[in-house]
Amino acid sequence: EATTAPTQPPAPEAAATLPPAEPTSEPAKTPAASLPQGALRLVLAAEGNLAQFAVREQLAGLDFPNDAVGTTTAVSGALVILPDGQLIEGESRFVVDLATLKTDSSRRDGYIQRNTLETGTYPEAIFVPTAAAGLPTDLPTSGPVAFQLSGDLTVHGVTRPVTWDVAGEVAGQAFSGTATTSITFTDFGMTLPRVGPVLSVDDLIRLELAFTLLAQ
């Protein structure tokens, strides 16, 4: 992967041309033809997406801290934008399968699944975007794009507002880049992991999504 976390930005803008792609799942089920006139749906491609968390920990026997990093490719979602830059909240949604997160230690993975994330009860992290501040009204056909994506993140049964810094590059039919933010174990009602040689763990969790979005 209490009640809510980080930042907050203003309203957004959008509209562009980038073609269809196979999403990794079906977060938004409204057919494109049924969307409002001029709406743009950006869907996570079937490949090229990686969700990651990083937490600073201090291990016994080491004089310096270490980052515990967990990753998964089990990410699905879509962003649906109206011509005026507003997001369609019922259609915009991203989901991460937390039960598939892996670090470099199976012992750590088991502990996090059972005791921290409790994936048997809360198997998914869900982000519902509500605003994309700085997203250009007309997406370029090439070149860099950067904006802030705000919305509600649900992890461990707790929902809090979060803002992601998004930066990427449009190249032909694809928009690829990264989205980053930070949350805390405390804000989402999670117990800080303590396993094996781990002496201490920072409360801060750095989240990153490396993505490839295609228009549908």
PDB file of N, CA and C in Angstrom, residues 98-203:
ATOM      1  N   LEU A  98      -2.828  -5.628  -4.243  1.00  0.00           N
ATOM      2  CA  LEU A  98      -1.786  -5.591  -3.207  1.00  0.00           C
ATOM      3  C   LEU A  98      -1.252  -6.977  -2.857  1.00  0.00           C
ATOM      4  N   ALA A  99      -2.049  -8.015  -3.098  1.00  0.00           N
ATOM      5  CA  ALA A  99      -1.613  -9.373  -2.769  1.00  0.00           C
ATOM      6  C   ALA A  99      -0.475  -9.837  -3.663  1.00  0.00           C
ATOM      7  N   THR A 100      -0.208  -9.103  -4.743  1.00  0.00           N
ATOM      8  CA  THR A 100       0.859  -9.497  -5.670  1.00  0.00           C
ATOM      9  C   THR A 100       2.150  -8.709  -5.449  1.00  0.00           C
ATOM     10  N   LEU A 101       2.180  -7.810  -4.466  1.00  0.00           N
ATOM     11  CA  LEU A 101       3.393  -7.027  -4.186  1.00  0.00           C
ATOM     12  C   LEU A 101       4.531  -7.947  -3.729  1.00  0.00           C
ATOM     13  N   LYS A 102       5.718  -7.724  -4.275  1.00  0.00           N
ATOM     14  CA  LYS A 102       6.888  -8.524  -3.903  1.00  0.00           C
ATOM     15  C   LYS A 102       8.068  -7.611  -3.606  1.00  0.00           C
ATOM     16  N   THR A 103       8.811  -7.944  -2.530  1.00  0.00           N
ATOM     17  CA  THR A 103      10.067  -7.266  -2.231  1.00  0.00           C
ATOM     18  C   THR A 103      11.192  -8.276  -2.478  1.00  0.00           C
ATOM     19  N   ASP A 104      12.388  -7.996  -1.946  1.00  0.00           N
ATOM     20  CA  ASP A 104      13.481  -8.949  -2.122  1.00  0.00           C
ATOM     21  C   ASP A 104      13.509 -10.005  -1.017  1.00  0.00           C
ATOM     22  N   SER A 105      12.457 -10.026  -0.181  1.00  0.00           N
ATOM     23  CA  SER A 105      12.409 -10.989   0.921  1.00  0.00           C
ATOM     24  C   SER A 105      11.021 -11.599   1.037  1.00  0.00           C
ATOM     25  N   SER A 106      10.919 -12.907   0.853  1.00  0.00           N
ATOM     26  CA  SER A 106       9.615 -13.572   0.964  1.00  0.00           C
ATOM     27  C   SER A 106       9.106 -13.508   2.404  1.00  0.00           C
ATOM     28  N   ARG A 107      10.031 -13.469   3.365  1.00  0.00           N
ATOM     29  CA  ARG A 107       9.632 -13.360   4.770  1.00  0.00           C
ATOM     30  C   ARG A 107       8.967 -12.010   5.023  1.00  0.00           C
ATOM     31  N   ARG A 108       9.571 -10.936   4.481  1.00  0.00           N
ATOM     32  CA  ARG A 108       8.987  -9.608   4.608  1.00  0.00           C
ATOM     33  C   ARG A 108       7.627  -9.569   3.906  1.00  0.00           C
ATOM     34  N   ASP A 109       7.563 -10.164   2.699  1.00  0.00           N
ATOM     35  CA  ASP A 109       6.309 -10.163   1.933  1.00  0.00           C
ATOM     36  C   ASP A 109       5.169 -10.785   2.727  1.00  0.00           C
ATOM     37  N   GLY A 110       5.448 -11.936   3.330  1.00  0.00           N
ATOM     38  CA  GLY A 110       4.421 -12.633   4.095  1.00  0.00           C
ATOM     39  C   GLY A 110       3.948 -11.803   5.277  1.00  0.00           C
ATOM     40  N   TYR A 111       4.904 -11.161   5.955  1.00  0.00           N
ATOM     41  CA  TYR A 111       4.549 -10.337   7.113  1.00  0.00           C
ATOM     42  C   TYR A 111       3.675  -9.161   6.689  1.00  0.00           C
ATOM     43  N   ILE A 112       4.099  -8.474   5.621  1.00  0.00           N
ATOM     44  CA  ILE A 112       3.346  -7.305   5.156  1.00  0.00           C
ATOM     45  C   ILE A 112       1.938  -7.701   4.723  1.00  0.00           C
ATOM     46  N   GLN A 113       1.825  -8.829   3.993  1.00  0.00           N
ATOM     47  CA  GLN A 113       0.501  -9.271   3.531  1.00  0.00           C
ATOM     48  C   GLN A 113      -0.424  -9.583   4.717  1.00  0.00           C
ATOM     49  N   ARG A 114       0.123 -10.283   5.716  1.00  0.00           N
ATOM     50  CA  ARG A 114      -0.703 -10.725   6.850  1.00  0.00           C
ATOM     51  C   ARG A 114      -0.964  -9.622   7.874  1.00  0.00           C
ATOM     52  N   ASN A 115       0.088  -8.873   8.226  1.00  0.00           N
ATOM     53  CA  ASN A 115      -0.009  -7.981   9.382  1.00  0.00           C
ATOM     54  C   ASN A 115      -0.127  -6.488   9.069  1.00  0.00           C
ATOM     55  N   THR A 116       0.408  -6.054   7.943  1.00  0.00           N
ATOM     56  CA  THR A 116       0.382  -4.618   7.635  1.00  0.00           C
ATOM     57  C   THR A 116      -0.753  -4.281   6.679  1.00  0.00           C
ATOM     58  N   LEU A 117      -0.706  -4.840   5.472  1.00  0.00           N
ATOM     59  CA  LEU A 117      -1.760  -4.579   4.493  1.00  0.00           C
ATOM     60  C   LEU A 117      -3.025  -5.399   4.764  1.00  0.00           C
ATOM     61  N   GLU A 118      -2.866  -6.561   5.414  1.00  0.00           N
ATOM     62  CA  GLU A 118      -3.994  -7.469   5.671  1.00  0.00           C
ATOM     63  C   GLU A 118      -4.777  -7.713   4.378  1.00  0.00           C
ATOM     64  N   THR A 119      -4.062  -8.225   3.374  1.00  0.00           N
ATOM     65  CA  THR A 119      -4.657  -8.372   2.049  1.00  0.00           C
ATOM     66  C   THR A 119      -5.786  -9.404   1.998  1.00  0.00           C
ATOM     67  N   GLY A 120      -5.878 -10.277   2.992  1.00  0.00           N
ATOM     68  CA  GLY A 120      -7.008 -11.211   3.035  1.00  0.00           C
ATOM     69  C   GLY A 120      -8.324 -10.456   3.186  1.00  0.00           C
ATOM     70  N   THR A 121      -8.269  -9.312   3.866  1.00  0.00           N
ATOM     71  CA  THR A 121      -9.453  -8.472   4.070  1.00  0.00           C
ATOM     72  C   THR A 121      -9.489  -7.286   3.108  1.00  0.00           C
ATOM     73  N   TYR A 122      -8.305  -6.711   2.823  1.00  0.00           N
ATOM     74  CA  TYR A 122      -8.228  -5.520   1.970  1.00  0.00           C
ATOM     75  C   TYR A 122      -7.269  -5.801   0.803  1.00  0.00           C
ATOM     76  N   PRO A 123      -7.708  -6.547  -0.198  1.00  0.00           N
ATOM     77  CA  PRO A 123      -6.801  -7.004  -1.261  1.00  0.00           C
ATOM     78  C   PRO A 123      -6.360  -5.936  -2.258  1.00  0.00           C
ATOM     79  N   GLU A 124      -7.049  -4.789  -2.300  1.00  0.00           N
ATOM     80  CA  GLU A 124      -6.756  -3.805  -3.336  1.00  0.00           C
ATOM     81  C   GLU A 124      -6.496  -2.409  -2.771  1.00  0.00           C
ATOM     82  N   ALA A 125      -5.691  -1.655  -3.489  1.00  0.00           N
ATOM     83  CA  ALA A 125      -5.584  -0.212  -3.277  1.00  0.00           C
ATOM     84  C   ALA A 125      -6.334   0.421  -4.437  1.00  0.00           C
ATOM     85  N   ILE A 126      -7.220   1.368  -4.138  1.00  0.00           N
ATOM     86  CA  ILE A 126      -8.049   1.979  -5.178  1.00  0.00           C
ATOM     87  C   ILE A 126      -7.887   3.493  -5.128  1.00  0.00           C
ATOM     88  N   PHE A 127      -7.578   4.076  -6.280  1.00  0.00           N
ATOM     89  CA  PHE A 127      -7.460   5.529  -6.371  1.00  0.00           C
ATOM     90  C   PHE A 127      -8.517   6.036  -7.347  1.00  0.00           C
ATOM     91  N   VAL A 128      -9.365   6.976  -6.866  1.00  0.00           N
ATOM     92  CA  VAL A 128     -10.414   7.577  -7.699  1.00  0.00           C
ATOM     93  C   VAL A 128     -10.049   9.040  -7.913  1.00  0.00           C
ATOM     94  N   PRO A 129      -9.543   9.396  -9.109  1.00  0.00           N
ATOM     95  CA  PRO A 129      -9.143  10.777  -9.378  1.00  0.00           C
ATOM     96  C   PRO A 129     -10.353  11.702  -9.476  1.00  0.00           C
ATOM     97  N   THR A 130     -10.190  12.928  -8.999  1.00  0.00           N
ATOM     98  CA  THR A 130     -11.276  13.918  -9.082  1.00  0.00           C
ATOM     99  C   THR A 130     -10.861  15.197  -9.796  1.00  0.00           C
ATOM    100  N   ALA A 131      -9.550  15.449  -9.935  1.00  0.00           N
ATOM    101  CA  ALA A 131      -9.085  16.669 -10.609  1.00  0.00           C
ATOM    102  C   ALA A 131      -7.684  16.455 -11.156  1.00  0.00           C
ATOM    103  N   ALA A 132      -7.419  17.080 -12.305  1.00  0.00           N
ATOM    104  CA  ALA A 132      -6.093  16.983 -12.930  1.00  0.00           C
ATOM    105  C   ALA A 132      -5.594  18.401 -13.200  1.00  0.00           C
ATOM    106  N   ALA A 133      -4.963  18.992 -12.212  1.00  0.00           N
ATOM    107  CA  ALA A 133      -4.508  20.386 -12.326  1.00  0.00           C
ATOM    108  C   ALA A 133      -3.292  20.494 -13.225  1.00  0.00           C
ATOM    109  N   GLY A 134      -3.401  21.353 -14.247  1.00  0.00           N
ATOM    110  CA  GLY A 134      -2.271  21.568 -15.136  1.00  0.00           C
ATOM    111  C   GLY A 134      -2.275  20.682 -16.359  1.00  0.00           C
ATOM    112  N   LEU A 135      -3.243  19.773 -16.470  1.00  0.00           N
ATOM    113  CA  LEU A 135      -3.329  18.928 -17.665  1.00  0.00           C
ATOM    114  C   LEU A 135      -3.806  19.794 -18.829  1.00  0.00           C
ATOM    115  N   PRO A 136      -3.040  19.881 -19.928  1.00  0.00           N
ATOM    116  CA  PRO A 136      -3.430  20.777 -21.017  1.00  0.00           C
ATOM    117  C   PRO A 136      -4.749  20.385 -21.659  1.00  0.00           C
ATOM    118  N   THR A 137      -5.512  21.389 -22.082  1.00  0.00           N
ATOM    119  CA  THR A 137      -6.802  21.148 -22.719  1.00  0.00           C
ATOM    120  C   THR A 137      -6.637  20.293 -23.966  1.00  0.00           C
ATOM    121  N   ASP A 138      -5.617  20.597 -24.760  1.00  0.00           N
ATOM    122  CA  ASP A 138      -5.312  19.786 -25.939  1.00  0.00           C
ATOM    123  C   ASP A 138      -3.988  19.085 -25.691  1.00  0.00           C
ATOM    124  N   LEU A 139      -4.049  17.761 -25.504  1.00  0.00           N
ATOM    125  CA  LEU A 139      -2.809  17.026 -25.287  1.00  0.00           C
ATOM    126  C   LEU A 139      -1.954  17.082 -26.544  1.00  0.00           C
ATOM    127  N   PRO A 140      -0.664  17.309 -26.401  1.00  0.00           N
ATOM    128  CA  PRO A 140       0.195  17.357 -27.586  1.00  0.00           C
ATOM    129  C   PRO A 140       0.336  15.967 -28.203  1.00  0.00           C
ATOM    130  N   THR A 141       0.735  15.915 -29.448  1.00  0.00           N
ATOM    131  CA  THR A 141       0.966  14.622 -30.094  1.00  0.00           C
ATOM    132  C   THR A 141       2.358  14.107 -29.793  1.00  0.00           C
ATOM    133  N   SER A 142       3.206  14.989 -29.240  1.00  0.00           N
ATOM    134  CA  SER A 142       4.538  14.567 -28.814  1.00  0.00           C
ATOM    135  C   SER A 142       5.057  15.574 -27.789  1.00  0.00           C
ATOM    136  N   GLY A 143       6.036  15.109 -27.008  1.00  0.00           N
ATOM    137  CA  GLY A 143       6.647  16.005 -26.034  1.00  0.00           C
ATOM    138  C   GLY A 143       6.202  15.752 -24.609  1.00  0.00           C
ATOM    139  N   PRO A 144       6.775  16.501 -23.652  1.00  0.00           N
ATOM    140  CA  PRO A 144       6.512  16.287 -22.231  1.00  0.00           C
ATOM    141  C   PRO A 144       5.155  16.841 -21.779  1.00  0.00           C
ATOM    142  N   VAL A 145       4.580  16.172 -20.789  1.00  0.00           N
ATOM    143  CA  VAL A 145       3.336  16.626 -20.158  1.00  0.00           C
ATOM    144  C   VAL A 145       3.499  16.420 -18.650  1.00  0.00           C
ATOM    145  N   ALA A 146       3.142  17.429 -17.839  1.00  0.00           N
ATOM    146  CA  ALA A 146       3.220  17.307 -16.385  1.00  0.00           C
ATOM    147  C   ALA A 146       1.994  17.951 -15.760  1.00  0.00           C
ATOM    148  N   PHE A 147       1.441  17.304 -14.752  1.00  0.00           N
ATOM    149  CA  PHE A 147       0.276  17.843 -14.055  1.00  0.00           C
ATOM    150  C   PHE A 147       0.148  17.166 -12.694  1.00  0.00           C
ATOM    151  N   GLN A 148      -0.813  17.610 -11.884  1.00  0.00           N
ATOM    152  CA  GLN A 148      -1.081  16.984 -10.581  1.00  0.00           C
ATOM    153  C   GLN A 148      -2.453  16.339 -10.625  1.00  0.00           C
ATOM    154  N   LEU A 149      -2.491  15.085 -10.217  1.00  0.00           N
ATOM    155  CA  LEU A 149      -3.737  14.320 -10.230  1.00  0.00           C
ATOM    156  C   LEU A 149      -4.197  14.094  -8.792  1.00  0.00           C
ATOM    157  N   SER A 150      -5.328  14.703  -8.428  1.00  0.00           N
ATOM    158  CA  SER A 150      -5.841  14.603  -7.057  1.00  0.00           C
ATOM    159  C   SER A 150      -7.060  13.697  -7.004  1.00  0.00           C
ATOM    160  N   GLY A 151      -7.265  13.084  -5.855  1.00  0.00           N
ATOM    161  CA  GLY A 151      -8.435  12.234  -5.691  1.00  0.00           C
ATOM    162  C   GLY A 151      -8.396  11.496  -4.376  1.00  0.00           C
ATOM    163  N   ASP A 152      -9.184  10.430  -4.271  1.00  0.00           N
ATOM    164  CA  ASP A 152      -9.310   9.656  -3.035  1.00  0.00           C
ATOM    165  C   ASP A 152      -8.625   8.311  -3.164  1.00  0.00           C
ATOM    166  N   LEU A 153      -7.700   8.048  -2.247  1.00  0.00           N
ATOM    167  CA  LEU A 153      -6.987   6.772  -2.217  1.00  0.00           C
ATOM    168  C   LEU A 153      -7.525   5.924  -1.070  1.00  0.00           C
ATOM    169  N   THR A 154      -7.898   4.684  -1.383  1.00  0.00           N
ATOM    170  CA  THR A 154      -8.375   3.747  -0.358  1.00  0.00           C
ATOM    171  C   THR A 154      -7.372   2.614  -0.215  1.00  0.00           C
ATOM    172  N   VAL A 155      -6.829   2.480   0.995  1.00  0.00           N
ATOM    173  CA  VAL A 155      -5.889   1.415   1.331  1.00  0.00           C
ATOM    174  C   VAL A 155      -6.246   0.920   2.726  1.00  0.00           C
ATOM    175  N   HIS A 156      -6.261  -0.399   2.912  1.00  0.00           N
ATOM    176  CA  HIS A 156      -6.492  -0.964   4.245  1.00  0.00           C
ATOM    177  C   HIS A 156      -7.834  -0.502   4.826  1.00  0.00           C
ATOM    178  N   GLY A 157      -8.824  -0.303   3.922  1.00  0.00           N
ATOM    179  CA  GLY A 157     -10.162   0.075   4.372  1.00  0.00           C
ATOM    180  C   GLY A 157     -10.312   1.530   4.745  1.00  0.00           C
ATOM    181  N   VAL A 158      -9.268   2.339   4.535  1.00  0.00           N
ATOM    182  CA  VAL A 158      -9.296   3.749   4.898  1.00  0.00           C
ATOM    183  C   VAL A 158      -9.153   4.589   3.624  1.00  0.00           C
ATOM    184  N   THR A 159      -9.953   5.651   3.510  1.00  0.00           N
ATOM    185  CA  THR A 159      -9.904   6.520   2.335  1.00  0.00           C
ATOM    186  C   THR A 159      -9.426   7.909   2.732  1.00  0.00           C
ATOM    187  N   ARG A 160      -8.421   8.397   1.992  1.00  0.00           N
ATOM    188  CA  ARG A 160      -7.889   9.735   2.253  1.00  0.00           C
ATOM    189  C   ARG A 160      -7.597  10.437   0.926  1.00  0.00           C
ATOM    190  N   PRO A 161      -7.671  11.784   0.908  1.00  0.00           N
ATOM    191  CA  PRO A 161      -7.315  12.511  -0.313  1.00  0.00           C
ATOM    192  C   PRO A 161      -5.804  12.497  -0.528  1.00  0.00           C
ATOM    193  N   VAL A 162      -5.406  12.291  -1.768  1.00  0.00           N
ATOM    194  CA  VAL A 162      -3.996  12.209  -2.123  1.00  0.00           C
ATOM    195  C   VAL A 162      -3.795  12.950  -3.443  1.00  0.00           C
ATOM    196  N   THR A 163      -2.638  13.576  -3.609  1.00  0.00           N
ATOM    197  CA  THR A 163      -2.295  14.207  -4.878  1.00  0.00           C
ATOM    198  C   THR A 163      -1.008  13.592  -5.421  1.00  0.00           C
ATOM    199  N   TRP A 164      -1.056  13.169  -6.668  1.00  0.00           N
ATOM    200  CA  TRP A 164       0.098  12.575  -7.345  1.00  0.00           C
ATOM    201  C   TRP A 164       0.724  13.610  -8.273  1.00  0.00           C
ATOM    202  N   ASP A 165       2.044  13.662  -8.307  1.00  0.00           N
ATOM    203  CA  ASP A 165       2.769  14.444  -9.301  1.00  0.00           C
ATOM    204  C   ASP A 165       2.993  13.538 -10.505  1.00  0.00           C
ATOM    205  N   VAL A 166       2.442  13.939 -11.641  1.00  0.00           N
ATOM    206  CA  VAL A 166       2.505  13.117 -12.849  1.00  0.00           C
ATOM    207  C   VAL A 166       3.402  13.805 -13.877  1.00  0.00           C
ATOM    208  N   ALA A 167       4.335  13.063 -14.430  1.00  0.00           N
ATOM    209  CA  ALA A 167       5.202  13.598 -15.482  1.00  0.00           C
ATOM    210  C   ALA A 167       5.437  12.514 -16.511  1.00  0.00           C
ATOM    211  N   GLY A 168       5.307  12.864 -17.778  1.00  0.00           N
ATOM    212  CA  GLY A 168       5.498  11.863 -18.805  1.00  0.00           C
ATOM    213  C   GLY A 168       5.722  12.471 -20.164  1.00  0.00           C
ATOM    214  N   GLU A 169       5.683  11.621 -21.153  1.00  0.00           N
ATOM    215  CA  GLU A 169       6.010  11.995 -22.515  1.00  0.00           C
ATOM    216  C   GLU A 169       4.964  11.389 -23.436  1.00  0.00           C
ATOM    217  N   VAL A 170       4.403  12.218 -24.308  1.00  0.00           N
ATOM    218  CA  VAL A 170       3.500  11.719 -25.337  1.00  0.00           C
ATOM    219  C   VAL A 170       4.347  11.399 -26.559  1.00  0.00           C
ATOM    220  N   ALA A 171       4.202  10.174 -27.062  1.00  0.00           N
ATOM    221  CA  ALA A 171       4.943   9.762 -28.256  1.00  0.00           C
ATOM    222  C   ALA A 171       3.983   9.000 -29.155  1.00  0.00           C
ATOM    223  N   GLY A 172       3.530   9.649 -30.203  1.00  0.00           N
ATOM    224  CA  GLY A 172       2.581   9.002 -31.099  1.00  0.00           C
ATOM    225  C   GLY A 172       1.289   8.710 -30.379  1.00  0.00           C
ATOM    226  N   GLN A 173       0.997   7.434 -30.189  1.00  0.00           N
ATOM    227  CA  GLN A 173      -0.280   7.022 -29.625  1.00  0.00           C
ATOM    228  C   GLN A 173      -0.220   6.753 -28.121  1.00  0.00           C
ATOM    229  N   ALA A 174       0.908   6.968 -27.477  1.00  0.00           N
ATOM    230  CA  ALA A 174       1.038   6.605 -26.060  1.00  0.00           C
ATOM    231  C   ALA A 174       1.483   7.766 -25.191  1.00  0.00           C
ATOM    232  N   PHE A 175       1.000   7.752 -23.945  1.00  0.00           N
ATOM    233  CA  PHE A 175       1.458   8.699 -22.922  1.00  0.00           C
ATOM    234  C   PHE A 175       2.082   7.850 -21.823  1.00  0.00           C
ATOM    235  N   SER A 176       3.403   7.900 -21.706  1.00  0.00           N
ATOM    236  CA  SER A 176       4.123   7.090 -20.720  1.00  0.00           C
ATOM    237  C   SER A 176       4.838   8.002 -19.739  1.00  0.00           C
ATOM    238  N   GLY A 177       4.906   7.572 -18.470  1.00  0.00           N
ATOM    239  CA  GLY A 177       5.579   8.397 -17.485  1.00  0.00           C
ATOM    240  C   GLY A 177       5.482   7.801 -16.104  1.00  0.00           C
ATOM    241  N   THR A 178       5.580   8.659 -15.093  1.00  0.00           N
ATOM    242  CA  THR A 178       5.495   8.210 -13.704  1.00  0.00           C
ATOM    243  C   THR A 178       4.589   9.148 -12.913  1.00  0.00           C
ATOM    244  N   ALA A 179       3.953   8.573 -11.895  1.00  0.00           N
ATOM    245  CA  ALA A 179       3.141   9.337 -10.947  1.00  0.00           C
ATOM    246  C   ALA A 179       3.683   9.014  -9.564  1.00  0.00           C
ATOM    247  N   THR A 180       3.942  10.039  -8.743  1.00  0.00           N
ATOM    248  CA  THR A 180       4.527   9.809  -7.428  1.00  0.00           C
ATOM    249  C   THR A 180       3.763  10.567  -6.346  1.00  0.00           C
ATOM    250  N   THR A 181       3.733   9.988  -5.151  1.00  0.00           N
ATOM    251  CA  THR A 181       3.138  10.640  -3.986  1.00  0.00           C
ATOM    252  C   THR A 181       3.686   9.961  -2.739  1.00  0.00           C
ATOM    253  N   SER A 182       3.302  10.448  -1.572  1.00  0.00           N
ATOM    254  CA  SER A 182       3.709   9.838  -0.305  1.00  0.00           C
ATOM    255  C   SER A 182       2.512   9.759   0.627  1.00  0.00           C
ATOM    256  N   ILE A 183       2.459   8.677   1.405  1.00  0.00           N
ATOM    257  CA  ILE A 183       1.432   8.504   2.432  1.00  0.00           C
ATOM    258  C   ILE A 183       2.141   7.993   3.689  1.00  0.00           C
ATOM    259  N   THR A 184       1.393   7.764   4.764  1.00  0.00           N
ATOM    260  CA  THR A 184       1.989   7.168   5.958  1.00  0.00           C
ATOM    261  C   THR A 184       1.197   5.942   6.388  1.00  0.00           C
ATOM    262  N   PHE A 185       1.868   5.028   7.071  1.00  0.00           N
ATOM    263  CA  PHE A 185       1.187   3.863   7.639  1.00  0.00           C
ATOM    264  C   PHE A 185       0.097   4.341   8.598  1.00  0.00           C
ATOM    265  N   THR A 186       0.445   5.348   9.412  1.00  0.00           N
ATOM    266  CA  THR A 186      -0.467   5.852  10.439  1.00  0.00           C
ATOM    267  C   THR A 186      -1.765   6.370   9.863  1.00  0.00           C
ATOM    268  N   ASP A 187      -1.673   7.176   8.789  1.00  0.00           N
ATOM    269  CA  ASP A 187      -2.871   7.757   8.197  1.00  0.00           C
ATOM    270  C   ASP A 187      -3.848   6.707   7.688  1.00  0.00           C
ATOM    271  N   PHE A 188      -3.326   5.559   7.292  1.00  0.00           N
ATOM    272  CA  PHE A 188      -4.193   4.517   6.753  1.00  0.00           C
ATOM    273  C   PHE A 188      -4.410   3.362   7.734  1.00  0.00           C
ATOM    274  N   GLY A 189      -4.127   3.631   9.008  1.00  0.00           N
ATOM    275  CA  GLY A 189      -4.443   2.658  10.047  1.00  0.00           C
ATOM    276  C   GLY A 189      -3.664   1.367   9.955  1.00  0.00           C
ATOM    277  N   MET A 190      -2.440   1.420   9.410  1.00  0.00           N
ATOM    278  CA  MET A 190      -1.626   0.210   9.263  1.00  0.00           C
ATOM    279  C   MET A 190      -0.525   0.153  10.307  1.00  0.00           C
ATOM    280  N   THR A 191      -0.172  -1.047  10.698  1.00  0.00           N
ATOM    281  CA  THR A 191       0.911  -1.261  11.650  1.00  0.00           C
ATOM    282  C   THR A 191       2.237  -1.253  10.911  1.00  0.00           C
ATOM    283  N   LEU A 192       3.222  -0.505  11.440  1.00  0.00           N
ATOM    284  CA  LEU A 192       4.534  -0.495  10.810  1.00  0.00           C
ATOM    285  C   LEU A 192       5.138  -1.896  10.846  1.00  0.00           C
ATOM    286  N   PRO A 193       5.641  -2.387   9.702  1.00  0.00           N
ATOM    287  CA  PRO A 193       6.200  -3.739   9.669  1.00  0.00           C
ATOM    288  C   PRO A 193       7.462  -3.875  10.506  1.00  0.00           C
ATOM    289  N   ARG A 194       7.547  -4.955  11.287  1.00  0.00           N
ATOM    290  CA  ARG A 194       8.746  -5.281  12.061  1.00  0.00           C
ATOM    291  C   ARG A 194       8.986  -6.772  11.889  1.00  0.00           C
ATOM    292  N   VAL A 195      10.007  -7.132  11.140  1.00  0.00           N
ATOM    293  CA  VAL A 195      10.241  -8.546  10.881  1.00  0.00           C
ATOM    294  C   VAL A 195      11.729  -8.819  10.782  1.00  0.00           C
ATOM    295  N   GLY A 196      12.175  -9.982  11.277  1.00  0.00           N
ATOM    296  CA  GLY A 196      13.570 -10.387  11.177  1.00  0.00           C
ATOM    297  C   GLY A 196      14.520  -9.351  11.737  1.00  0.00           C
ATOM    298  N   PRO A 197      15.532  -8.970  10.947  1.00  0.00           N
ATOM    299  CA  PRO A 197      16.573  -8.052  11.427  1.00  0.00           C
ATOM    300  C   PRO A 197      16.182  -6.578  11.378  1.00  0.00           C
ATOM    301  N   VAL A 198      14.907  -6.266  11.112  1.00  0.00           N
ATOM    302  CA  VAL A 198      14.489  -4.870  11.002  1.00  0.00           C
ATOM    303  C   VAL A 198      14.381  -4.255  12.397  1.00  0.00           C
ATOM    304  N   LEU A 199      15.195  -3.221  12.662  1.00  0.00           N
ATOM    305  CA  LEU A 199      15.169  -2.548  13.963  1.00  0.00           C
ATOM    306  C   LEU A 199      14.108  -1.458  14.016  1.00  0.00           C
ATOM    307  N   SER A 200      13.948  -0.733  12.893  1.00  0.00           N
ATOM    308  CA  SER A 200      12.968   0.347  12.857  1.00  0.00           C
ATOM    309  C   SER A 200      12.543   0.591  11.414  1.00  0.00           C
ATOM    310  N   VAL A 201      11.348   1.198  11.264  1.00  0.00           N
ATOM    311  CA  VAL A 201      10.798   1.512   9.942  1.00  0.00           C
ATOM    312  C   VAL A 201      10.218   2.917   9.989  1.00  0.00           C
ATOM    313  N   ASP A 202      10.530   3.741   8.992  1.00  0.00           N
ATOM    314  CA  ASP A 202       9.943   5.085   8.916  1.00  0.00           C
ATOM    315  C   ASP A 202       8.446   4.969   8.636  1.00  0.00           C
ATOM    316  N   ASP A 203       7.693   5.930   9.142  1.00  0.00           N
ATOM    317  CA  ASP A 203       6.240   5.922   8.917  1.00  0.00           C
ATOM    318  C   ASP A 203       5.896   6.302   7.472  1.00  0.00           C
TER     319      ASP A 203
END
